[in-house]
């Protein structure tokens, strides 16, 4: 059964995207189509803040792109040596909070110890942060320009200081239309389509509606995370399932139930 995932491919140690690998175990033929591109912002300012961990109570990462921004700072400003010698250890003496295993893995690769990875979305991470001892110093939160308000609001309500910093912006992937047209021409209408973000939904839905035609209502639409579910509902799109966490295993479990006759999750 053919399913479409609107995300870019990420190879794991086996050389295959973990979502394709996991869904394949259940007989689902998954295709990945990227719908988002990213532009990095304010890297000199971020680099300066990373050089002064003493001014912050810790770090928050809710997306892989924010971690990539940190990595770019280290590479561009020749900070790698300083990072390895002392900076990463000084940050590790504080809390480094993350959402999801993919972000946690990238955080680990730059030498930081992540906590909170089990939280599948920003709201659950905020709950976790609020349950931990807090510092009088602000948590540094590198994020995108369209970050949600849930986490900042929950921390503010609990009196936990935080400094947000926009380090990337999301733009449509230049190949969305062409890649979707090619998919529909060769594969036909998929049994299910999974959206991974509100932005991905925004930039791709119009093309999907046009290409699916009269078969649009037969597609099972799935969301990764509650913010995407809310965005789909706002567009009037029926949500067959929301994955319990942003992992291949959770998506596979959801799709199995959604695509079984007379079942849903």
PDB file of N, CA, C and O in Angstrom, residues 81-139:
ATOM      1  N   UNK A  81      37.432  24.231  18.079  1.00  0.00           N
ATOM      2  CA  UNK A  81      38.458  23.909  19.084  1.00  0.00           C
ATOM      3  C   UNK A  81      38.020  24.378  20.469  1.00  0.00           C
ATOM      4  O   UNK A  81      38.117  23.634  21.450  1.00  0.00           O
ATOM      5  N   UNK A  82      37.523  25.623  20.544  1.00  0.00           N
ATOM      6  CA  UNK A  82      37.044  26.144  21.830  1.00  0.00           C
ATOM      7  C   UNK A  82      35.875  25.325  22.358  1.00  0.00           C
ATOM      8  O   UNK A  82      35.743  25.096  23.563  1.00  0.00           O
ATOM      9  N   UNK A  83      35.018  24.907  21.421  1.00  0.00           N
ATOM     10  CA  UNK A  83      33.855  24.107  21.794  1.00  0.00           C
ATOM     11  C   UNK A  83      34.298  22.785  22.417  1.00  0.00           C
ATOM     12  O   UNK A  83      33.805  22.398  23.489  1.00  0.00           O
ATOM     13  N   UNK A  84      35.245  22.119  21.776  1.00  0.00           N
ATOM     14  CA  UNK A  84      35.707  20.826  22.264  1.00  0.00           C
ATOM     15  C   UNK A  84      36.477  20.965  23.578  1.00  0.00           C
ATOM     16  O   UNK A  84      36.375  20.117  24.463  1.00  0.00           O
ATOM     17  N   UNK A  85      37.254  22.044  23.699  1.00  0.00           N
ATOM     18  CA  UNK A  85      38.091  22.219  24.884  1.00  0.00           C
ATOM     19  C   UNK A  85      37.283  22.571  26.127  1.00  0.00           C
ATOM     20  O   UNK A  85      37.547  22.054  27.221  1.00  0.00           O
ATOM     21  N   UNK A  86      36.310  23.499  25.974  1.00  0.00           N
ATOM     22  CA  UNK A  86      35.644  23.955  27.187  1.00  0.00           C
ATOM     23  C   UNK A  86      34.166  24.289  27.040  1.00  0.00           C
ATOM     24  O   UNK A  86      33.379  24.011  27.948  1.00  0.00           O
ATOM     25  N   UNK A  87      33.779  24.885  25.906  1.00  0.00           N
ATOM     26  CA  UNK A  87      32.414  25.396  25.805  1.00  0.00           C
ATOM     27  C   UNK A  87      31.354  24.318  25.970  1.00  0.00           C
ATOM     28  O   UNK A  87      30.366  24.500  26.693  1.00  0.00           O
ATOM     29  N   UNK A  88      31.539  23.185  25.296  1.00  0.00           N
ATOM     30  CA  UNK A  88      30.494  22.153  25.380  1.00  0.00           C
ATOM     31  C   UNK A  88      30.352  21.624  26.807  1.00  0.00           C
ATOM     32  O   UNK A  88      29.243  21.321  27.260  1.00  0.00           O
ATOM     33  N   UNK A  89      31.474  21.520  27.528  1.00  0.00           N
ATOM     34  CA  UNK A  89      31.412  21.046  28.915  1.00  0.00           C
ATOM     35  C   UNK A  89      30.717  22.065  29.816  1.00  0.00           C
ATOM     36  O   UNK A  89      29.992  21.697  30.746  1.00  0.00           O
ATOM     37  N   UNK A  90      30.941  23.340  29.526  1.00  0.00           N
ATOM     38  CA  UNK A  90      30.283  24.382  30.320  1.00  0.00           C
ATOM     39  C   UNK A  90      28.776  24.398  30.057  1.00  0.00           C
ATOM     40  O   UNK A  90      27.978  24.639  30.964  1.00  0.00           O
ATOM     41  N   UNK A  91      28.375  24.125  28.813  1.00  0.00           N
ATOM     42  CA  UNK A  91      26.939  24.008  28.518  1.00  0.00           C
ATOM     43  C   UNK A  91      26.362  22.731  29.125  1.00  0.00           C
ATOM     44  O   UNK A  91      25.232  22.711  29.606  1.00  0.00           O
ATOM     45  N   UNK A  92      27.156  21.658  29.106  1.00  0.00           N
ATOM     46  CA  UNK A  92      26.675  20.387  29.670  1.00  0.00           C
ATOM     47  C   UNK A  92      26.519  20.443  31.185  1.00  0.00           C
ATOM     48  O   UNK A  92      25.857  19.586  31.773  1.00  0.00           O
ATOM     49  N   UNK A  93      27.123  21.441  31.809  1.00  0.00           N
ATOM     50  CA  UNK A  93      26.929  21.622  33.243  1.00  0.00           C
ATOM     51  C   UNK A  93      25.537  22.187  33.526  1.00  0.00           C
ATOM     52  O   UNK A  93      25.092  22.238  34.672  1.00  0.00           O
ATOM     53  N   UNK A  94      24.863  22.592  32.454  1.00  0.00           N
ATOM     54  CA  UNK A  94      23.503  23.120  32.553  1.00  0.00           C
ATOM     55  C   UNK A  94      22.548  22.128  31.888  1.00  0.00           C
ATOM     56  O   UNK A  94      22.970  21.080  31.409  1.00  0.00           O
ATOM     57  N   UNK A  95      21.273  22.467  31.817  1.00  0.00           N
ATOM     58  CA  UNK A  95      20.296  21.593  31.171  1.00  0.00           C
ATOM     59  C   UNK A  95      20.192  21.918  29.687  1.00  0.00           C
ATOM     60  O   UNK A  95      20.153  23.088  29.302  1.00  0.00           O
ATOM     61  N   UNK A  96      20.168  20.876  28.863  1.00  0.00           N
ATOM     62  CA  UNK A  96      19.951  21.035  27.417  1.00  0.00           C
ATOM     63  C   UNK A  96      18.683  20.254  27.079  1.00  0.00           C
ATOM     64  O   UNK A  96      18.685  19.028  27.007  1.00  0.00           O
ATOM     65  N   UNK A  97      17.579  20.980  26.902  1.00  0.00           N
ATOM     66  CA  UNK A  97      16.274  20.361  26.695  1.00  0.00           C
ATOM     67  C   UNK A  97      15.980  20.207  25.205  1.00  0.00           C
ATOM     68  O   UNK A  97      16.257  21.114  24.409  1.00  0.00           O
ATOM     69  N   UNK A  98      15.389  19.068  24.821  1.00  0.00           N
ATOM     70  CA  UNK A  98      15.083  18.817  23.408  1.00  0.00           C
ATOM     71  C   UNK A  98      13.713  18.155  23.259  1.00  0.00           C
ATOM     72  O   UNK A  98      13.210  17.514  24.184  1.00  0.00           O
ATOM     73  N   UNK A  99      13.138  18.314  22.073  1.00  0.00           N
ATOM     74  CA  UNK A  99      11.922  17.599  21.694  1.00  0.00           C
ATOM     75  C   UNK A  99      12.303  16.508  20.694  1.00  0.00           C
ATOM     76  O   UNK A  99      12.900  16.798  19.661  1.00  0.00           O
ATOM     77  N   UNK A 100      11.972  15.276  20.993  1.00  0.00           N
ATOM     78  CA  UNK A 100      12.088  14.195  20.017  1.00  0.00           C
ATOM     79  C   UNK A 100      13.478  13.610  19.854  1.00  0.00           C
ATOM     80  O   UNK A 100      14.497  14.250  20.126  1.00  0.00           O
ATOM     81  N   UNK A 101      13.514  12.376  19.374  1.00  0.00           N
ATOM     82  CA  UNK A 101      14.774  11.639  19.241  1.00  0.00           C
ATOM     83  C   UNK A 101      15.658  12.171  18.118  1.00  0.00           C
ATOM     84  O   UNK A 101      16.885  12.129  18.217  1.00  0.00           O
ATOM     85  N   UNK A 102      15.051  12.684  17.035  1.00  0.00           N
ATOM     86  CA  UNK A 102      15.856  13.194  15.922  1.00  0.00           C
ATOM     87  C   UNK A 102      16.668  14.406  16.354  1.00  0.00           C
ATOM     88  O   UNK A 102      17.867  14.509  16.058  1.00  0.00           O
ATOM     89  N   UNK A 103      16.034  15.324  17.077  1.00  0.00           N
ATOM     90  CA  UNK A 103      16.735  16.499  17.576  1.00  0.00           C
ATOM     91  C   UNK A 103      17.769  16.087  18.620  1.00  0.00           C
ATOM     92  O   UNK A 103      18.898  16.598  18.636  1.00  0.00           O
ATOM     93  N   UNK A 104      17.403  15.152  19.483  1.00  0.00           N
ATOM     94  CA  UNK A 104      18.329  14.680  20.523  1.00  0.00           C
ATOM     95  C   UNK A 104      19.586  14.079  19.901  1.00  0.00           C
ATOM     96  O   UNK A 104      20.704  14.307  20.386  1.00  0.00           O
ATOM     97  N   UNK A 105      19.404  13.331  18.821  1.00  0.00           N
ATOM     98  CA  UNK A 105      20.550  12.701  18.153  1.00  0.00           C
ATOM     99  C   UNK A 105      21.526  13.754  17.626  1.00  0.00           C
ATOM    100  O   UNK A 105      22.748  13.612  17.769  1.00  0.00           O
ATOM    101  N   UNK A 106      20.991  14.829  17.031  1.00  0.00           N
ATOM    102  CA  UNK A 106      21.854  15.895  16.525  1.00  0.00           C
ATOM    103  C   UNK A 106      22.548  16.634  17.659  1.00  0.00           C
ATOM    104  O   UNK A 106      23.712  17.027  17.540  1.00  0.00           O
ATOM    105  N   UNK A 107      21.826  16.836  18.758  1.00  0.00           N
ATOM    106  CA  UNK A 107      22.414  17.483  19.929  1.00  0.00           C
ATOM    107  C   UNK A 107      23.578  16.647  20.464  1.00  0.00           C
ATOM    108  O   UNK A 107      24.647  17.169  20.806  1.00  0.00           O
ATOM    109  N   UNK A 108      23.385  15.342  20.518  1.00  0.00           N
ATOM    110  CA  UNK A 108      24.449  14.442  20.973  1.00  0.00           C
ATOM    111  C   UNK A 108      25.671  14.498  20.064  1.00  0.00           C
ATOM    112  O   UNK A 108      26.811  14.429  20.530  1.00  0.00           O
ATOM    113  N   UNK A 109      25.428  14.666  18.768  1.00  0.00           N
ATOM    114  CA  UNK A 109      26.533  14.693  17.804  1.00  0.00           C
ATOM    115  C   UNK A 109      27.428  15.917  17.967  1.00  0.00           C
ATOM    116  O   UNK A 109      28.601  15.882  17.572  1.00  0.00           O
ATOM    117  N   UNK A 110      26.891  17.008  18.511  1.00  0.00           N
ATOM    118  CA  UNK A 110      27.754  18.167  18.755  1.00  0.00           C
ATOM    119  C   UNK A 110      28.297  18.159  20.188  1.00  0.00           C
ATOM    120  O   UNK A 110      28.880  19.138  20.642  1.00  0.00           O
ATOM    121  N   UNK A 111      28.101  17.031  20.872  1.00  0.00           N
ATOM    122  CA  UNK A 111      28.731  16.835  22.168  1.00  0.00           C
ATOM    123  C   UNK A 111      27.931  17.253  23.375  1.00  0.00           C
ATOM    124  O   UNK A 111      28.462  17.312  24.496  1.00  0.00           O
ATOM    125  N   UNK A 112      26.632  17.542  23.176  1.00  0.00           N
ATOM    126  CA  UNK A 112      25.801  17.957  24.301  1.00  0.00           C
ATOM    127  C   UNK A 112      24.926  16.810  24.787  1.00  0.00           C
ATOM    128  O   UNK A 112      24.527  15.942  24.011  1.00  0.00           O
ATOM    129  N   UNK A 113      24.646  16.810  26.086  1.00  0.00           N
ATOM    130  CA  UNK A 113      23.803  15.788  26.694  1.00  0.00           C
ATOM    131  C   UNK A 113      22.360  16.284  26.719  1.00  0.00           C
ATOM    132  O   UNK A 113      22.052  17.260  27.412  1.00  0.00           O
ATOM    133  N   UNK A 114      21.501  15.628  25.962  1.00  0.00           N
ATOM    134  CA  UNK A 114      20.103  16.073  25.843  1.00  0.00           C
ATOM    135  C   UNK A 114      19.234  15.436  26.915  1.00  0.00           C
ATOM    136  O   UNK A 114      19.442  14.290  27.311  1.00  0.00           O
ATOM    137  N   UNK A 115      18.251  16.199  27.366  1.00  0.00           N
ATOM    138  CA  UNK A 115      17.224  15.636  28.246  1.00  0.00           C
ATOM    139  C   UNK A 115      15.850  16.118  27.792  1.00  0.00           C
ATOM    140  O   UNK A 115      15.719  17.165  27.161  1.00  0.00           O
ATOM    141  N   UNK A 116      14.836  15.297  28.076  1.00  0.00           N
ATOM    142  CA  UNK A 116      13.483  15.639  27.665  1.00  0.00           C
ATOM    143  C   UNK A 116      13.116  15.105  26.297  1.00  0.00           C
ATOM    144  O   UNK A 116      12.051  15.417  25.769  1.00  0.00           O
ATOM    145  N   UNK A 117      13.992  14.293  25.695  1.00  0.00           N
ATOM    146  CA  UNK A 117      13.744  13.802  24.341  1.00  0.00           C
ATOM    147  C   UNK A 117      12.457  12.990  24.243  1.00  0.00           C
ATOM    148  O   UNK A 117      11.837  12.915  23.182  1.00  0.00           O
ATOM    149  N   UNK A 118      12.058  12.385  25.363  1.00  0.00           N
ATOM    150  CA  UNK A 118      10.834  11.575  25.365  1.00  0.00           C
ATOM    151  C   UNK A 118       9.587  12.415  25.119  1.00  0.00           C
ATOM    152  O   UNK A 118       8.541  11.893  24.737  1.00  0.00           O
ATOM    153  N   UNK A 119       9.688  13.714  25.350  1.00  0.00           N
ATOM    154  CA  UNK A 119       8.526  14.580  25.114  1.00  0.00           C
ATOM    155  C   UNK A 119       8.350  14.731  23.613  1.00  0.00           C
ATOM    156  O   UNK A 119       9.255  15.148  22.909  1.00  0.00           O
ATOM    157  N   UNK A 120       7.189  14.398  23.117  1.00  0.00           N
ATOM    158  CA  UNK A 120       6.972  14.356  21.672  1.00  0.00           C
ATOM    159  C   UNK A 120       6.604  15.684  21.046  1.00  0.00           C
ATOM    160  O   UNK A 120       6.531  15.801  19.830  1.00  0.00           O
ATOM    161  N   UNK A 121       6.367  16.712  21.869  1.00  0.00           N
ATOM    162  CA  UNK A 121       6.010  18.018  21.309  1.00  0.00           C
ATOM    163  C   UNK A 121       6.390  19.111  22.308  1.00  0.00           C
ATOM    164  O   UNK A 121       6.794  18.835  23.437  1.00  0.00           O
ATOM    165  N   UNK A 122       6.274  20.363  21.854  1.00  0.00           N
ATOM    166  CA  UNK A 122       6.716  21.494  22.664  1.00  0.00           C
ATOM    167  C   UNK A 122       5.948  21.611  23.980  1.00  0.00           C
ATOM    168  O   UNK A 122       6.507  21.972  25.021  1.00  0.00           O
ATOM    169  N   UNK A 123       4.660  21.301  23.944  1.00  0.00           N
ATOM    170  CA  UNK A 123       3.842  21.399  25.161  1.00  0.00           C
ATOM    171  C   UNK A 123       4.330  20.425  26.229  1.00  0.00           C
ATOM    172  O   UNK A 123       4.484  20.796  27.403  1.00  0.00           O
ATOM    173  N   UNK A 124       4.601  19.194  25.829  1.00  0.00           N
ATOM    174  CA  UNK A 124       5.081  18.204  26.799  1.00  0.00           C
ATOM    175  C   UNK A 124       6.481  18.553  27.295  1.00  0.00           C
ATOM    176  O   UNK A 124       6.816  18.313  28.462  1.00  0.00           O
ATOM    177  N   UNK A 125       7.310  19.129  26.395  1.00  0.00           N
ATOM    178  CA  UNK A 125       8.635  19.540  26.834  1.00  0.00           C
ATOM    179  C   UNK A 125       8.525  20.667  27.861  1.00  0.00           C
ATOM    180  O   UNK A 125       9.246  20.683  28.858  1.00  0.00           O
ATOM    181  N   UNK A 126       7.621  21.605  27.610  1.00  0.00           N
ATOM    182  CA  UNK A 126       7.417  22.704  28.562  1.00  0.00           C
ATOM    183  C   UNK A 126       7.006  22.164  29.923  1.00  0.00           C
ATOM    184  O   UNK A 126       7.488  22.635  30.969  1.00  0.00           O
ATOM    185  N   UNK A 127       6.122  21.157  29.932  1.00  0.00           N
ATOM    186  CA  UNK A 127       5.710  20.537  31.193  1.00  0.00           C
ATOM    187  C   UNK A 127       6.914  19.921  31.912  1.00  0.00           C
ATOM    188  O   UNK A 127       7.063  20.031  33.129  1.00  0.00           O
ATOM    189  N   UNK A 128       7.784  19.287  31.124  1.00  0.00           N
ATOM    190  CA  UNK A 128       8.977  18.656  31.696  1.00  0.00           C
ATOM    191  C   UNK A 128       9.912  19.718  32.283  1.00  0.00           C
ATOM    192  O   UNK A 128      10.409  19.568  33.405  1.00  0.00           O
ATOM    193  N   UNK A 129      10.144  20.807  31.527  1.00  0.00           N
ATOM    194  CA  UNK A 129      11.023  21.871  32.005  1.00  0.00           C
ATOM    195  C   UNK A 129      10.472  22.469  33.302  1.00  0.00           C
ATOM    196  O   UNK A 129      11.218  22.737  34.250  1.00  0.00           O
ATOM    197  N   UNK A 130       9.163  22.663  33.331  1.00  0.00           N
ATOM    198  CA  UNK A 130       8.526  23.249  34.520  1.00  0.00           C
ATOM    199  C   UNK A 130       8.637  22.339  35.740  1.00  0.00           C
ATOM    200  O   UNK A 130       8.552  22.800  36.883  1.00  0.00           O
ATOM    201  N   UNK A 131       8.835  21.053  35.509  1.00  0.00           N
ATOM    202  CA  UNK A 131       8.941  20.102  36.618  1.00  0.00           C
ATOM    203  C   UNK A 131      10.371  20.018  37.168  1.00  0.00           C
ATOM    204  O   UNK A 131      10.600  19.388  38.200  1.00  0.00           O
ATOM    205  N   UNK A 132      11.314  20.656  36.474  1.00  0.00           N
ATOM    206  CA  UNK A 132      12.719  20.588  36.857  1.00  0.00           C
ATOM    207  C   UNK A 132      13.124  21.821  37.656  1.00  0.00           C
ATOM    208  O   UNK A 132      12.503  22.876  37.549  1.00  0.00           O
ATOM    209  N   UNK A 133      14.191  21.720  38.454  1.00  0.00           N
ATOM    210  CA  UNK A 133      14.697  22.908  39.149  1.00  0.00           C
ATOM    211  C   UNK A 133      15.100  23.968  38.123  1.00  0.00           C
ATOM    212  O   UNK A 133      15.722  23.639  37.109  1.00  0.00           O
ATOM    213  N   UNK A 134      14.743  25.208  38.357  1.00  0.00           N
ATOM    214  CA  UNK A 134      15.040  26.258  37.385  1.00  0.00           C
ATOM    215  C   UNK A 134      16.092  27.225  37.913  1.00  0.00           C
ATOM    216  O   UNK A 134      16.258  27.396  39.119  1.00  0.00           O
ATOM    217  N   UNK A 135      16.782  27.861  36.973  1.00  0.00           N
ATOM    218  CA  UNK A 135      17.807  28.846  37.293  1.00  0.00           C
ATOM    219  C   UNK A 135      17.220  30.254  37.167  1.00  0.00           C
ATOM    220  O   UNK A 135      16.201  30.457  36.498  1.00  0.00           O
ATOM    221  N   UNK A 136      17.874  31.214  37.809  1.00  0.00           N
ATOM    222  CA  UNK A 136      17.455  32.602  37.628  1.00  0.00           C
ATOM    223  C   UNK A 136      17.908  33.130  36.269  1.00  0.00           C
ATOM    224  O   UNK A 136      17.408  34.140  35.785  1.00  0.00           O
ATOM    225  N   UNK A 137      18.868  32.431  35.664  1.00  0.00           N
ATOM    226  CA  UNK A 137      19.355  32.823  34.342  1.00  0.00           C
ATOM    227  C   UNK A 137      18.394  32.312  33.272  1.00  0.00           C
ATOM    228  O   UNK A 137      17.766  31.261  33.441  1.00  0.00           O
ATOM    229  N   UNK A 138      18.268  33.013  32.151  1.00  0.00           N
ATOM    230  CA  UNK A 138      17.329  32.579  31.111  1.00  0.00           C
ATOM    231  C   UNK A 138      17.822  31.359  30.342  1.00  0.00           C
ATOM    232  O   UNK A 138      19.029  31.161  30.176  1.00  0.00           O
ATOM    233  N   UNK A 139      16.891  30.559  29.893  1.00  0.00           N
ATOM    234  CA  UNK A 139      17.194  29.468  28.976  1.00  0.00           C
ATOM    235  C   UNK A 139      17.305  30.057  27.571  1.00  0.00           C
ATOM    236  O   UNK A 139      16.458  30.839  27.146  1.00  0.00           O
TER     237      UNK A 139
END
